[in-house]
Each structure stands twice: as C-alpha cells, then as structure tokens.
CSV table of C-alpha atoms in Angstrom, one decimal:
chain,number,residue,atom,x,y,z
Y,57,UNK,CA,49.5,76.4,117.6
Y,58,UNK,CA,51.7,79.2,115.7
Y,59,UNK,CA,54.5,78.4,114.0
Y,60,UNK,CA,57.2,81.1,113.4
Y,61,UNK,CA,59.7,80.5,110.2
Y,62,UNK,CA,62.5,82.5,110.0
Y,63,UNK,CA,64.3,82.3,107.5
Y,64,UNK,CA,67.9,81.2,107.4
Y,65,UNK,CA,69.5,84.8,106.5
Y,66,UNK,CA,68.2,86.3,110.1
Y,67,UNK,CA,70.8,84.2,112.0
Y,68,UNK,CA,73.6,85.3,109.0
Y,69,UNK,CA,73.7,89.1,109.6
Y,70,UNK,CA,76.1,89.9,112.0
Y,71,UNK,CA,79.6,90.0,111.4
Y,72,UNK,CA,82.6,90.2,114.1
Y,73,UNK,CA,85.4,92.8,113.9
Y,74,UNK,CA,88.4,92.1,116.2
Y,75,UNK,CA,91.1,94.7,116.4
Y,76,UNK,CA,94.8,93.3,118.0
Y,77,UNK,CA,97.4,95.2,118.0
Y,78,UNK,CA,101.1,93.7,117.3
Y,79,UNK,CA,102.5,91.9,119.9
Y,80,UNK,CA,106.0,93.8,121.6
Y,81,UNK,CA,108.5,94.2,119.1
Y,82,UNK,CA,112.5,95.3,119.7
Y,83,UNK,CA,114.0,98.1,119.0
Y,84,UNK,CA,117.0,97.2,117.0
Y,85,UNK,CA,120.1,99.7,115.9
Y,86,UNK,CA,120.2,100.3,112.0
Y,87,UNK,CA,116.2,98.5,111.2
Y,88,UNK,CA,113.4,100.4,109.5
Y,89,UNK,CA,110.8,100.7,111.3
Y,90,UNK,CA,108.7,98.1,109.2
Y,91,UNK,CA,111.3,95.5,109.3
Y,92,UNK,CA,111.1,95.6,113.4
Y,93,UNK,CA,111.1,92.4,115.1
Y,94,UNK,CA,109.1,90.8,117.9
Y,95,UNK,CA,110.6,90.5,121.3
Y,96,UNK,CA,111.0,87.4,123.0
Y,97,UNK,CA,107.9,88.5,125.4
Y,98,UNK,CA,106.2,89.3,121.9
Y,99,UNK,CA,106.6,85.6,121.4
Y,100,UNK,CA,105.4,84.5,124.3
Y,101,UNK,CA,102.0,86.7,124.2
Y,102,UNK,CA,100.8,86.5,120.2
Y,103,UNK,CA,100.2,82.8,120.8
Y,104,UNK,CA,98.9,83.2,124.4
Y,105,UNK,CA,96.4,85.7,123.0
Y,106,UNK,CA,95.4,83.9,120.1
Y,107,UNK,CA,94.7,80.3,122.8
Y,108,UNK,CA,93.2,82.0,124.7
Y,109,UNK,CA,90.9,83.5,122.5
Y,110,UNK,CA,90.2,80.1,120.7
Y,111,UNK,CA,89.7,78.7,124.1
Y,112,UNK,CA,86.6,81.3,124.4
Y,113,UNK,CA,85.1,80.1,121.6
Y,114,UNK,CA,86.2,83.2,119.6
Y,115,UNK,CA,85.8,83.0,115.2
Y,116,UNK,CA,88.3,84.4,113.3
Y,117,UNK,CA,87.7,83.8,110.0
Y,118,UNK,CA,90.4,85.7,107.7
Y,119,UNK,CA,93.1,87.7,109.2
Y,120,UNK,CA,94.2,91.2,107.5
Y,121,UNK,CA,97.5,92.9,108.0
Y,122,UNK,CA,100.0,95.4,108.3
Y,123,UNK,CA,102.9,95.3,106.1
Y,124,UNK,CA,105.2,95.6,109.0
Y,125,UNK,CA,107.4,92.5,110.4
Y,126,UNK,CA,106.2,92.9,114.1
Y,127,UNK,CA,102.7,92.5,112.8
Y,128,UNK,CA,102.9,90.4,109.9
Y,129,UNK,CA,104.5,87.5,112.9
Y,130,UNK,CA,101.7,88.2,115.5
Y,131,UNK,CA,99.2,87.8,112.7
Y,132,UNK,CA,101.2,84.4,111.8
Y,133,UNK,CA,100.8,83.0,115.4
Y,134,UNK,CA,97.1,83.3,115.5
Y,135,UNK,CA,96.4,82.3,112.0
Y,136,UNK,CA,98.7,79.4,113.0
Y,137,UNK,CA,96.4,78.7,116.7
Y,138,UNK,CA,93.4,79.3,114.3
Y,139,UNK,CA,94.3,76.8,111.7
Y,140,UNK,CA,93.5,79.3,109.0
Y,141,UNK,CA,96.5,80.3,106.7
Y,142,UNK,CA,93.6,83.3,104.8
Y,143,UNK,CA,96.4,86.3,105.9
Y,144,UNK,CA,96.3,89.3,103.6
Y,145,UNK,CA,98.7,92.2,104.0
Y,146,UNK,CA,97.2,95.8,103.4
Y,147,UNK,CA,99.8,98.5,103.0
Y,148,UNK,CA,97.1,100.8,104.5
Y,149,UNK,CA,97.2,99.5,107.8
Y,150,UNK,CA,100.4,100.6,109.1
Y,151,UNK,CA,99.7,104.1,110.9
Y,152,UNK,CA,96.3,103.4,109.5
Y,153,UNK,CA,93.5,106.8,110.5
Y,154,UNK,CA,90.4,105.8,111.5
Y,155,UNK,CA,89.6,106.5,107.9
Y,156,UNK,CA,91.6,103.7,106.1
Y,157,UNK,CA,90.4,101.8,108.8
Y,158,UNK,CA,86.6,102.3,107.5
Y,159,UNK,CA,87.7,102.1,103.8
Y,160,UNK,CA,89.5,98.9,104.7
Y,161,UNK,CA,86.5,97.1,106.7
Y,162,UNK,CA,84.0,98.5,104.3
Y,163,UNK,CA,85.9,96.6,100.9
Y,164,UNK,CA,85.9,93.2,102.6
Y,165,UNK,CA,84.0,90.6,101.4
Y,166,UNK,CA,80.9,89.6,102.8
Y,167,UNK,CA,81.5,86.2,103.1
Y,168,UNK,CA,84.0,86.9,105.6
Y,169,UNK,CA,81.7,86.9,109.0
Y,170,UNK,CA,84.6,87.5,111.4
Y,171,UNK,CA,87.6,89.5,110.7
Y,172,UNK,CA,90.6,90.0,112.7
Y,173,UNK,CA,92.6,93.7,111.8
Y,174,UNK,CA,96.4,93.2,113.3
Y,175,UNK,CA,98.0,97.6,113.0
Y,176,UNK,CA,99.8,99.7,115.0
Y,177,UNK,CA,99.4,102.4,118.0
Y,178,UNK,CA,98.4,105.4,117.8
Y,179,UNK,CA,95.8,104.4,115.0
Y,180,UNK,CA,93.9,101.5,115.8
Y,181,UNK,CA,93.7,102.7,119.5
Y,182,UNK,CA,91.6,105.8,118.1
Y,183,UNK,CA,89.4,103.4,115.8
Y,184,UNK,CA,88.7,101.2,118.6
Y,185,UNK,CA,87.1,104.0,120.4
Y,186,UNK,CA,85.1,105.8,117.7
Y,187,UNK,CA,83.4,102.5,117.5
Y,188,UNK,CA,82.1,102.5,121.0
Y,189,UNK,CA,81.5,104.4,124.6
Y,190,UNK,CA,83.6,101.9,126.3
Y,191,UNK,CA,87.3,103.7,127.6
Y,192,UNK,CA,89.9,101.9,125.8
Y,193,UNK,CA,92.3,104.2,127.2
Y,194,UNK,CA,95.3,102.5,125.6
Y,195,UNK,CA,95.4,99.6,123.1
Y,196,UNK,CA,99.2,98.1,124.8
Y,197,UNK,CA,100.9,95.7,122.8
Y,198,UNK,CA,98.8,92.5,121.7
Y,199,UNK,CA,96.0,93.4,123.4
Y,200,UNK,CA,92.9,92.7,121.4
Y,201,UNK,CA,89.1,94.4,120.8
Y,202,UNK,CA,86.4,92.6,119.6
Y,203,UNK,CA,82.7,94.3,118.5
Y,204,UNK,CA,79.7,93.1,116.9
Y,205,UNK,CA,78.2,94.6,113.8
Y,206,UNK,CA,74.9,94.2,112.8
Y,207,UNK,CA,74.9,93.5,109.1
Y,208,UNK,CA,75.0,91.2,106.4
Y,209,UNK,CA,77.4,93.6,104.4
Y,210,UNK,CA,80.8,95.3,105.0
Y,211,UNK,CA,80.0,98.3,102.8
Y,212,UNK,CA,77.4,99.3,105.6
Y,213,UNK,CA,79.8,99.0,108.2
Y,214,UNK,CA,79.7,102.5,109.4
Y,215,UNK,CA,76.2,102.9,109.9
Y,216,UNK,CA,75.6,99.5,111.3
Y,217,UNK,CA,74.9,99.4,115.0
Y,218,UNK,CA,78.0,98.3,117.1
Y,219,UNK,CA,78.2,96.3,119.8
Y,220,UNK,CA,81.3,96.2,122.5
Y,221,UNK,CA,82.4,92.2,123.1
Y,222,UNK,CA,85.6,92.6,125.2
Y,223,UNK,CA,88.8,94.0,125.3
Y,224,UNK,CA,91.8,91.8,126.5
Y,225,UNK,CA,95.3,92.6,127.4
Y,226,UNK,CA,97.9,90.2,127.6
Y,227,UNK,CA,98.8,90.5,131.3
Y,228,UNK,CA,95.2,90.1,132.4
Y,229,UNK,CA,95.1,86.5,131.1
C-alpha cells in the first residue's frame, strides 16, 4: 500500500481573478464623469450578476474599486450579495491600462485568494484579453470575467499560468 501526503499548501496555490465591469450608468447634464450614476437597469443587473454568481458557487473574497460613483455602487451590490463589506477604492482603476492593472493585481496581498476588480471600458476590456486566447470582443456593462491563476503569490501574477473560467453578460442570465 503507498500512501501519498501532500501537503496542505498544494491545494492553497491558486488564486481567482474576476474582472466586472460597472453596471449601466446615466448620462446626466452638468456631472463629472466620476460622479456618474447607475441607471435604473444598472440596478436591476449589479445584484442579478452578483446572485447569480453566488448561486454558482463563485468566491469573492475582497472587492477592489474604481473611484467612480457608477462603480463604487455596483461594487456595493455584490459586496452586499456576498456578505463581505472588504471594498477598497484604487484611484488607478478608472481608465486603468493593462499596466495599472498588473501593478494593481501584483500589490495585493496574498491572503486574498479571490479578488473581484470592478473599472471601466475601454481598459479592462483590453486586460481581460491579454490574459487569455478566448474573444472577449466587448466587456458590456456589468458583464463579468473570471480566470484562474496558478500561484500562491500576487507578485508573480504575470508569469503565472492563466486559466479562462467564464465570461457572463447580464442579458444571458
């Protein structure tokens, strides 16, 4: 009879990285940009998205943010389905490059298994595909992106091996 140990670290190094971007916002006369509400649709679909993914059996352990209104309330809505209230807002993140995005991910701490990254168009549509072969086309509002990483720490997030998990839209659910 062999007996294999493993030991407890091999199941503790992969980490989950899920992009959404913010649910529809208005357009109102006389508002900065940053200070953009949701629409009444935008609502509707940030708490839709964020059931739907906790009905999948989705973790989202700590939820990082753009400064902006828009996605500073769709972040709220799943933090509030997910019962976890660990929301930081990063400056960086609104028109984030794919490069603040890696600088971001890269800083987080590495107790932090799965992270969920709320930005903006054009930005985190770009990201989302340098990460994998899959065609996200277009990121539309509140659609969400989800990928495995295989490692125990952030800081060797860009040459960790990525894996595509899904990408959901808030019409096809």
């Amino acid at each position: 009879i062999f007996f294999i140990i493993l030991k407890s670290e091999t199941f503790h190094n992969m980490k989950t990285l899920i992009l959404v971007r913010h649910a529809k916002s208005d357009w109102p006369t006389n508002t900065d940009d940053l200070d953009r509400p949701l629409r009444e649709c935008g609502h509707q679909d940030a708490p839709k998205m964020a059931k739907f993914l906790k009905s999948n059996e989705v973790k989202i352990d700590a939820f990082v943010t753009s400064p902006a209104k828009r996605t500073i309330t769709t972040c709220r809505y799943f933090a509030e389905v997910f019962e976890n209230k660990n929301i930081k807002k990063i400056e960086e993140l609104y028109n984030a490059s794919s490069t603040e995005f890696l600088e971001l991910i890269e800083n987080l701490d590495d107790s932090v298994e799965n992270v969920a990254i709320f930005s903006h168009n054009n930005g985190i549509t770009y990201f989302a595909n340098s990460l994998t072969n899959e065609n996200i086309e277009h990121m539309p509002t509140c659609s969400v992106v989800a990928f495995k990483i295989d490692t125990k720490n952030w800081a060797e997030f860009k040459k960790s091996a990525k894996e595509f998990l899904f990408f959901y839209k808030p019409k096809e659910i």
